[in-house]
C-alpha cells in the first residue's frame, strides 16, 4: 500500500463520527464480504489488492463478519490492519457475530456462544479489543433478550469489545435495537431501492446518537448499471443461488427487488444521473446525503471498484434531480414489493 497516496494528491475523504464510541471513520468504508466468499471466486491476490487499494484511497472503515469465508475475510482484514498500523494508518474494524449458529434454532445466543464468537474474532482480527461487534441479523427474540445485551455490556467492561451494535433486516428491528442504551450502531440496507429507513429509523438513530451503517448500497451491483439480463453469475455467487432467499434473507440479494423490476428501476435512474457523475457514484452520494448516515460500505471484488467508490467521498454533494428520481422510482416501481416487507 502507498501511504495515504490518495489523501496526499486528492485531499482527504469525508469523515463522520460515531457519537457513542467515540470514533471517526471515513464516510465511505469497505464491505469485506466479497473477500470472504459467496460472490463467486475472488482471487486471493484481488482480495489483498482490494484492501491495499482501500488504504491508498484513505478508507479507514472496514466491515466484516466471522462467517465471511468462515473467517477468511476477518483474517485478511486482521493481517491488513497489522500492516496498516506499522505504517501509521488508522483502521476501524466492524465485525459481526451470531451466524455461526443456526439462526433458526432458538437458544443459540448464550453467554458461552457469544464469548466464544468474540474470542474467535479477536484471534482472526489479531485485536485485543474489537472496535465494533455487531449481532449479525439475529432472530427476532434476541432483540428482547436482556441477557444477551448484558453479556455484550460485560464484554465492553472487560475490554474485549470497544462498542457493539446490531445488523438488522427490518426497520422494526432497527427501532428495537436503537432502544437498547448500549447499542452504538445499527447496520441496515439503505439504498435507492430501500427508502423505508428514512421514515423512522434515521430520525430515531439521530435522536439516540446511534450510528447508521448503510449496507448493500449498490443493491448487490444492480445500482452500478452494469448488470443486464445476459449477466451470468457463478454458481457460488449469492446472486445466482439466493435470488429466492433459499440460503439467507432474500433482502440481501439485489435488496430483495426481483431481478426484472430492478433492471427496470435502474434504467429509469440512469436517465436521471447528473452530468459528470456515474450511476454508482450517484447511488453512493445519495445515501451519504441522508441525515443520520454515519458510513456507507460498498463491497468490492477488485481494486478499481474500491478506488472508484472511495472517490465519491471527496466528490462533494450530489446535484439536485437524482434524489427526486429515486423517490419517484421507489413510489411507482418498488414500494409495493419492498416497503411492508423490511
Ligand atoms: N447481514 C449483513 O449484515 C450484511 C449483508 C450483506 C452485506 N453486508 C455488508 O455490506 C457490504 C456491502 O454490501 P454488498 O457487498 O452485499 O453489496 P453492494 O455493496 O451493494 O454491491 C457490491 C457489488 O457491487 C459491485 N461494485 C461495487 N463497486 C463497484 C464499482 N465501482 N463499479 C462496478 N461495480 C461495483 C461489485 O459487483 P461484482 O462482484 O459483480 O463486480 C460488488 O461485488 C458487504 O460487503 C458486507 O460487508 C452485511
PDB file of N, CA, C and O in Angstrom, residues 126-169:
ATOM      1  N   UNK A 126      -6.656 -10.364  15.069  1.00  0.00           N
ATOM      2  CA  UNK A 126      -5.448 -10.004  15.838  1.00  0.00           C
ATOM      3  C   UNK A 126      -5.680  -8.715  16.620  1.00  0.00           C
ATOM      4  O   UNK A 126      -4.853  -7.800  16.597  1.00  0.00           O
ATOM      5  N   UNK A 127      -6.819  -8.630  17.273  1.00  0.00           N
ATOM      6  CA  UNK A 127      -7.145  -7.415  18.033  1.00  0.00           C
ATOM      7  C   UNK A 127      -7.447  -7.778  19.489  1.00  0.00           C
ATOM      8  O   UNK A 127      -8.274  -8.638  19.754  1.00  0.00           O
ATOM      9  N   UNK A 128      -6.768  -7.082  20.395  1.00  0.00           N
ATOM     10  CA  UNK A 128      -7.024  -7.255  21.823  1.00  0.00           C
ATOM     11  C   UNK A 128      -8.462  -6.806  22.134  1.00  0.00           C
ATOM     12  O   UNK A 128      -9.218  -7.496  22.808  1.00  0.00           O
ATOM     13  N   UNK A 129      -8.799  -5.634  21.600  1.00  0.00           N
ATOM     14  CA  UNK A 129     -10.147  -5.081  21.786  1.00  0.00           C
ATOM     15  C   UNK A 129     -10.768  -4.888  20.413  1.00  0.00           C
ATOM     16  O   UNK A 129     -10.240  -4.136  19.590  1.00  0.00           O
ATOM     17  N   UNK A 130     -11.892  -5.555  20.180  1.00  0.00           N
ATOM     18  CA  UNK A 130     -12.573  -5.383  18.887  1.00  0.00           C
ATOM     19  C   UNK A 130     -13.217  -4.000  18.864  1.00  0.00           C
ATOM     20  O   UNK A 130     -13.861  -3.594  19.841  1.00  0.00           O
ATOM     21  N   UNK A 131     -13.060  -3.273  17.755  1.00  0.00           N
ATOM     22  CA  UNK A 131     -13.608  -1.910  17.685  1.00  0.00           C
ATOM     23  C   UNK A 131     -15.130  -1.905  17.799  1.00  0.00           C
ATOM     24  O   UNK A 131     -15.710  -1.129  18.548  1.00  0.00           O
ATOM     25  N   UNK A 132     -15.765  -2.741  16.996  1.00  0.00           N
ATOM     26  CA  UNK A 132     -17.234  -2.755  16.959  1.00  0.00           C
ATOM     27  C   UNK A 132     -17.700  -4.162  16.610  1.00  0.00           C
ATOM     28  O   UNK A 132     -17.325  -4.697  15.563  1.00  0.00           O
ATOM     29  N   UNK A 133     -18.498  -4.737  17.492  1.00  0.00           N
ATOM     30  CA  UNK A 133     -19.069  -6.067  17.248  1.00  0.00           C
ATOM     31  C   UNK A 133     -20.566  -5.905  17.019  1.00  0.00           C
ATOM     32  O   UNK A 133     -21.264  -5.324  17.837  1.00  0.00           O
ATOM     33  N   UNK A 134     -21.032  -6.398  15.868  1.00  0.00           N
ATOM     34  CA  UNK A 134     -22.455  -6.291  15.557  1.00  0.00           C
ATOM     35  C   UNK A 134     -23.106  -7.676  15.624  1.00  0.00           C
ATOM     36  O   UNK A 134     -22.550  -8.644  15.090  1.00  0.00           O
ATOM     37  N   UNK A 135     -24.247  -7.765  16.262  1.00  0.00           N
ATOM     38  CA  UNK A 135     -25.021  -9.004  16.171  1.00  0.00           C
ATOM     39  C   UNK A 135     -25.485  -9.107  14.723  1.00  0.00           C
ATOM     40  O   UNK A 135     -25.990  -8.132  14.157  1.00  0.00           O
ATOM     41  N   UNK A 136     -25.302 -10.265  14.128  1.00  0.00           N
ATOM     42  CA  UNK A 136     -25.441 -10.419  12.674  1.00  0.00           C
ATOM     43  C   UNK A 136     -26.858 -10.871  12.325  1.00  0.00           C
ATOM     44  O   UNK A 136     -27.129 -12.060  12.225  1.00  0.00           O
ATOM     45  N   UNK A 137     -27.747  -9.891  12.151  1.00  0.00           N
ATOM     46  CA  UNK A 137     -29.146 -10.192  11.814  1.00  0.00           C
ATOM     47  C   UNK A 137     -29.691 -11.302  12.715  1.00  0.00           C
ATOM     48  O   UNK A 137     -30.042 -12.396  12.240  1.00  0.00           O
ATOM     49  N   UNK A 138     -29.758 -11.023  14.024  1.00  0.00           N
ATOM     50  CA  UNK A 138     -30.198 -12.068  14.953  1.00  0.00           C
ATOM     51  C   UNK A 138     -31.684 -12.377  14.784  1.00  0.00           C
ATOM     52  O   UNK A 138     -32.429 -11.563  14.241  1.00  0.00           O
ATOM     53  N   UNK A 139     -32.113 -13.546  15.289  1.00  0.00           N
ATOM     54  CA  UNK A 139     -33.541 -13.857  15.249  1.00  0.00           C
ATOM     55  C   UNK A 139     -34.332 -12.864  16.101  1.00  0.00           C
ATOM     56  O   UNK A 139     -33.774 -12.280  17.046  1.00  0.00           O
ATOM     57  N   UNK A 140     -35.608 -12.648  15.788  1.00  0.00           N
ATOM     58  CA  UNK A 140     -36.396 -11.591  16.433  1.00  0.00           C
ATOM     59  C   UNK A 140     -36.360 -11.625  17.962  1.00  0.00           C
ATOM     60  O   UNK A 140     -36.316 -10.583  18.604  1.00  0.00           O
ATOM     61  N   UNK A 141     -36.340 -12.822  18.559  1.00  0.00           N
ATOM     62  CA  UNK A 141     -36.426 -12.887  20.034  1.00  0.00           C
ATOM     63  C   UNK A 141     -35.196 -12.278  20.715  1.00  0.00           C
ATOM     64  O   UNK A 141     -35.269 -11.851  21.867  1.00  0.00           O
ATOM     65  N   UNK A 142     -34.095 -12.198  20.008  1.00  0.00           N
ATOM     66  CA  UNK A 142     -32.857 -11.673  20.611  1.00  0.00           C
ATOM     67  C   UNK A 142     -33.012 -10.193  20.991  1.00  0.00           C
ATOM     68  O   UNK A 142     -32.459  -9.732  21.999  1.00  0.00           O
ATOM     69  N   UNK A 143     -33.821  -9.467  20.205  1.00  0.00           N
ATOM     70  CA  UNK A 143     -33.978  -8.030  20.476  1.00  0.00           C
ATOM     71  C   UNK A 143     -34.583  -7.770  21.851  1.00  0.00           C
ATOM     72  O   UNK A 143     -34.349  -6.731  22.452  1.00  0.00           O
ATOM     73  N   UNK A 144     -35.361  -8.722  22.340  1.00  0.00           N
ATOM     74  CA  UNK A 144     -35.993  -8.530  23.650  1.00  0.00           C
ATOM     75  C   UNK A 144     -35.275  -9.276  24.762  1.00  0.00           C
ATOM     76  O   UNK A 144     -35.785  -9.354  25.881  1.00  0.00           O
ATOM     77  N   UNK A 145     -34.107  -9.818  24.464  1.00  0.00           N
ATOM     78  CA  UNK A 145     -33.427 -10.670  25.440  1.00  0.00           C
ATOM     79  C   UNK A 145     -32.368  -9.874  26.213  1.00  0.00           C
ATOM     80  O   UNK A 145     -31.240  -9.692  25.752  1.00  0.00           O
ATOM     81  N   UNK A 146     -32.746  -9.419  27.425  1.00  0.00           N
ATOM     82  CA  UNK A 146     -31.829  -8.595  28.230  1.00  0.00           C
ATOM     83  C   UNK A 146     -30.492  -9.303  28.472  1.00  0.00           C
ATOM     84  O   UNK A 146     -29.446  -8.654  28.550  1.00  0.00           O
ATOM     85  N   UNK A 147     -30.538 -10.626  28.621  1.00  0.00           N
ATOM     86  CA  UNK A 147     -29.314 -11.363  28.963  1.00  0.00           C
ATOM     87  C   UNK A 147     -28.259 -11.214  27.855  1.00  0.00           C
ATOM     88  O   UNK A 147     -27.057 -11.101  28.147  1.00  0.00           O
ATOM     89  N   UNK A 148     -28.693 -11.207  26.614  1.00  0.00           N
ATOM     90  CA  UNK A 148     -27.740 -11.072  25.503  1.00  0.00           C
ATOM     91  C   UNK A 148     -27.017  -9.732  25.605  1.00  0.00           C
ATOM     92  O   UNK A 148     -25.784  -9.651  25.502  1.00  0.00           O
ATOM     93  N   UNK A 149     -27.788  -8.672  25.853  1.00  0.00           N
ATOM     94  CA  UNK A 149     -27.185  -7.335  25.900  1.00  0.00           C
ATOM     95  C   UNK A 149     -26.331  -7.167  27.169  1.00  0.00           C
ATOM     96  O   UNK A 149     -25.341  -6.438  27.156  1.00  0.00           O
ATOM     97  N   UNK A 150     -26.702  -7.884  28.236  1.00  0.00           N
ATOM     98  CA  UNK A 150     -25.879  -7.831  29.456  1.00  0.00           C
ATOM     99  C   UNK A 150     -24.506  -8.452  29.182  1.00  0.00           C
ATOM    100  O   UNK A 150     -23.477  -7.945  29.655  1.00  0.00           O
ATOM    101  N   UNK A 151     -24.474  -9.538  28.417  1.00  0.00           N
ATOM    102  CA  UNK A 151     -23.169 -10.157  28.091  1.00  0.00           C
ATOM    103  C   UNK A 151     -22.336  -9.184  27.250  1.00  0.00           C
ATOM    104  O   UNK A 151     -21.135  -9.016  27.478  1.00  0.00           O
ATOM    105  N   UNK A 152     -22.992  -8.515  26.305  1.00  0.00           N
ATOM    106  CA  UNK A 152     -22.252  -7.553  25.472  1.00  0.00           C
ATOM    107  C   UNK A 152     -21.693  -6.423  26.341  1.00  0.00           C
ATOM    108  O   UNK A 152     -20.546  -5.994  26.162  1.00  0.00           O
ATOM    109  N   UNK A 153     -22.505  -5.949  27.306  1.00  0.00           N
ATOM    110  CA  UNK A 153     -22.013  -4.905  28.226  1.00  0.00           C
ATOM    111  C   UNK A 153     -20.790  -5.405  28.999  1.00  0.00           C
ATOM    112  O   UNK A 153     -19.816  -4.673  29.193  1.00  0.00           O
ATOM    113  N   UNK A 154     -20.863  -6.659  29.438  1.00  0.00           N
ATOM    114  CA  UNK A 154     -19.720  -7.223  30.189  1.00  0.00           C
ATOM    115  C   UNK A 154     -18.472  -7.274  29.307  1.00  0.00           C
ATOM    116  O   UNK A 154     -17.364  -6.972  29.765  1.00  0.00           O
ATOM    117  N   UNK A 155     -18.660  -7.667  28.049  1.00  0.00           N
ATOM    118  CA  UNK A 155     -17.508  -7.757  27.138  1.00  0.00           C
ATOM    119  C   UNK A 155     -16.868  -6.384  26.933  1.00  0.00           C
ATOM    120  O   UNK A 155     -15.646  -6.263  26.798  1.00  0.00           O
ATOM    121  N   UNK A 156     -17.699  -5.344  26.954  1.00  0.00           N
ATOM    122  CA  UNK A 156     -17.158  -3.981  26.862  1.00  0.00           C
ATOM    123  C   UNK A 156     -16.365  -3.667  28.128  1.00  0.00           C
ATOM    124  O   UNK A 156     -15.224  -3.193  28.066  1.00  0.00           O
ATOM    125  N   UNK A 157     -16.981  -3.972  29.285  1.00  0.00           N
ATOM    126  CA  UNK A 157     -16.292  -3.698  30.567  1.00  0.00           C
ATOM    127  C   UNK A 157     -14.967  -4.436  30.655  1.00  0.00           C
ATOM    128  O   UNK A 157     -13.986  -3.925  31.172  1.00  0.00           O
ATOM    129  N   UNK A 158     -14.937  -5.636  30.111  1.00  0.00           N
ATOM    130  CA  UNK A 158     -13.704  -6.442  30.173  1.00  0.00           C
ATOM    131  C   UNK A 158     -12.657  -6.006  29.154  1.00  0.00           C
ATOM    132  O   UNK A 158     -11.553  -6.540  29.117  1.00  0.00           O
ATOM    133  N   UNK A 159     -13.029  -5.070  28.291  1.00  0.00           N
ATOM    134  CA  UNK A 159     -12.050  -4.557  27.310  1.00  0.00           C
ATOM    135  C   UNK A 159     -11.884  -5.442  26.094  1.00  0.00           C
ATOM    136  O   UNK A 159     -10.942  -5.275  25.312  1.00  0.00           O
ATOM    137  N   UNK A 160     -12.770  -6.423  25.928  1.00  0.00           N
ATOM    138  CA  UNK A 160     -12.653  -7.291  24.741  1.00  0.00           C
ATOM    139  C   UNK A 160     -13.340  -6.667  23.535  1.00  0.00           C
ATOM    140  O   UNK A 160     -13.032  -6.992  22.394  1.00  0.00           O
ATOM    141  N   UNK A 161     -14.276  -5.800  23.823  1.00  0.00           N
ATOM    142  CA  UNK A 161     -15.059  -5.144  22.783  1.00  0.00           C
ATOM    143  C   UNK A 161     -15.142  -3.665  23.158  1.00  0.00           C
ATOM    144  O   UNK A 161     -15.416  -3.333  24.308  1.00  0.00           O
ATOM    145  N   UNK A 162     -14.893  -2.816  22.172  1.00  0.00           N
ATOM    146  CA  UNK A 162     -14.959  -1.373  22.469  1.00  0.00           C
ATOM    147  C   UNK A 162     -16.415  -0.894  22.425  1.00  0.00           C
ATOM    148  O   UNK A 162     -16.837  -0.082  23.241  1.00  0.00           O
ATOM    149  N   UNK A 163     -17.164  -1.384  21.447  1.00  0.00           N
ATOM    150  CA  UNK A 163     -18.571  -0.987  21.321  1.00  0.00           C
ATOM    151  C   UNK A 163     -19.311  -2.090  20.578  1.00  0.00           C
ATOM    152  O   UNK A 163     -18.704  -2.911  19.900  1.00  0.00           O
ATOM    153  N   UNK A 164     -20.640  -2.089  20.739  1.00  0.00           N
ATOM    154  CA  UNK A 164     -21.423  -3.083  19.997  1.00  0.00           C
ATOM    155  C   UNK A 164     -22.618  -2.457  19.319  1.00  0.00           C
ATOM    156  O   UNK A 164     -23.080  -1.376  19.676  1.00  0.00           O
ATOM    157  N   UNK A 165     -23.099  -3.160  18.292  1.00  0.00           N
ATOM    158  CA  UNK A 165     -24.263  -2.710  17.537  1.00  0.00           C
ATOM    159  C   UNK A 165     -25.022  -3.906  17.009  1.00  0.00           C
ATOM    160  O   UNK A 165     -24.730  -5.053  17.369  1.00  0.00           O
ATOM    161  N   UNK A 166     -25.992  -3.644  16.163  1.00  0.00           N
ATOM    162  CA  UNK A 166     -26.781  -4.738  15.587  1.00  0.00           C
ATOM    163  C   UNK A 166     -26.905  -4.503  14.087  1.00  0.00           C
ATOM    164  O   UNK A 166     -27.164  -3.382  13.636  1.00  0.00           O
ATOM    165  N   UNK A 167     -26.707  -5.558  13.320  1.00  0.00           N
ATOM    166  CA  UNK A 167     -27.022  -5.523  11.890  1.00  0.00           C
ATOM    167  C   UNK A 167     -28.413  -6.119  11.764  1.00  0.00           C
ATOM    168  O   UNK A 167     -28.657  -7.229  12.226  1.00  0.00           O
ATOM    169  N   UNK A 168     -29.319  -5.366  11.150  1.00  0.00           N
ATOM    170  CA  UNK A 168     -30.736  -5.761  11.180  1.00  0.00           C
ATOM    171  C   UNK A 168     -31.256  -6.019   9.769  1.00  0.00           C
ATOM    172  O   UNK A 168     -30.688  -5.544   8.786  1.00  0.00           O
ATOM    173  N   UNK A 169     -32.364  -6.741   9.701  1.00  0.00           N
ATOM    174  CA  UNK A 169     -33.041  -6.930   8.409  1.00  0.00           C
ATOM    175  C   UNK A 169     -34.128  -5.880   8.200  1.00  0.00           C
ATOM    176  O   UNK A 169     -34.273  -5.352   7.109  1.00  0.00           O
TER     177      UNK A 169
END
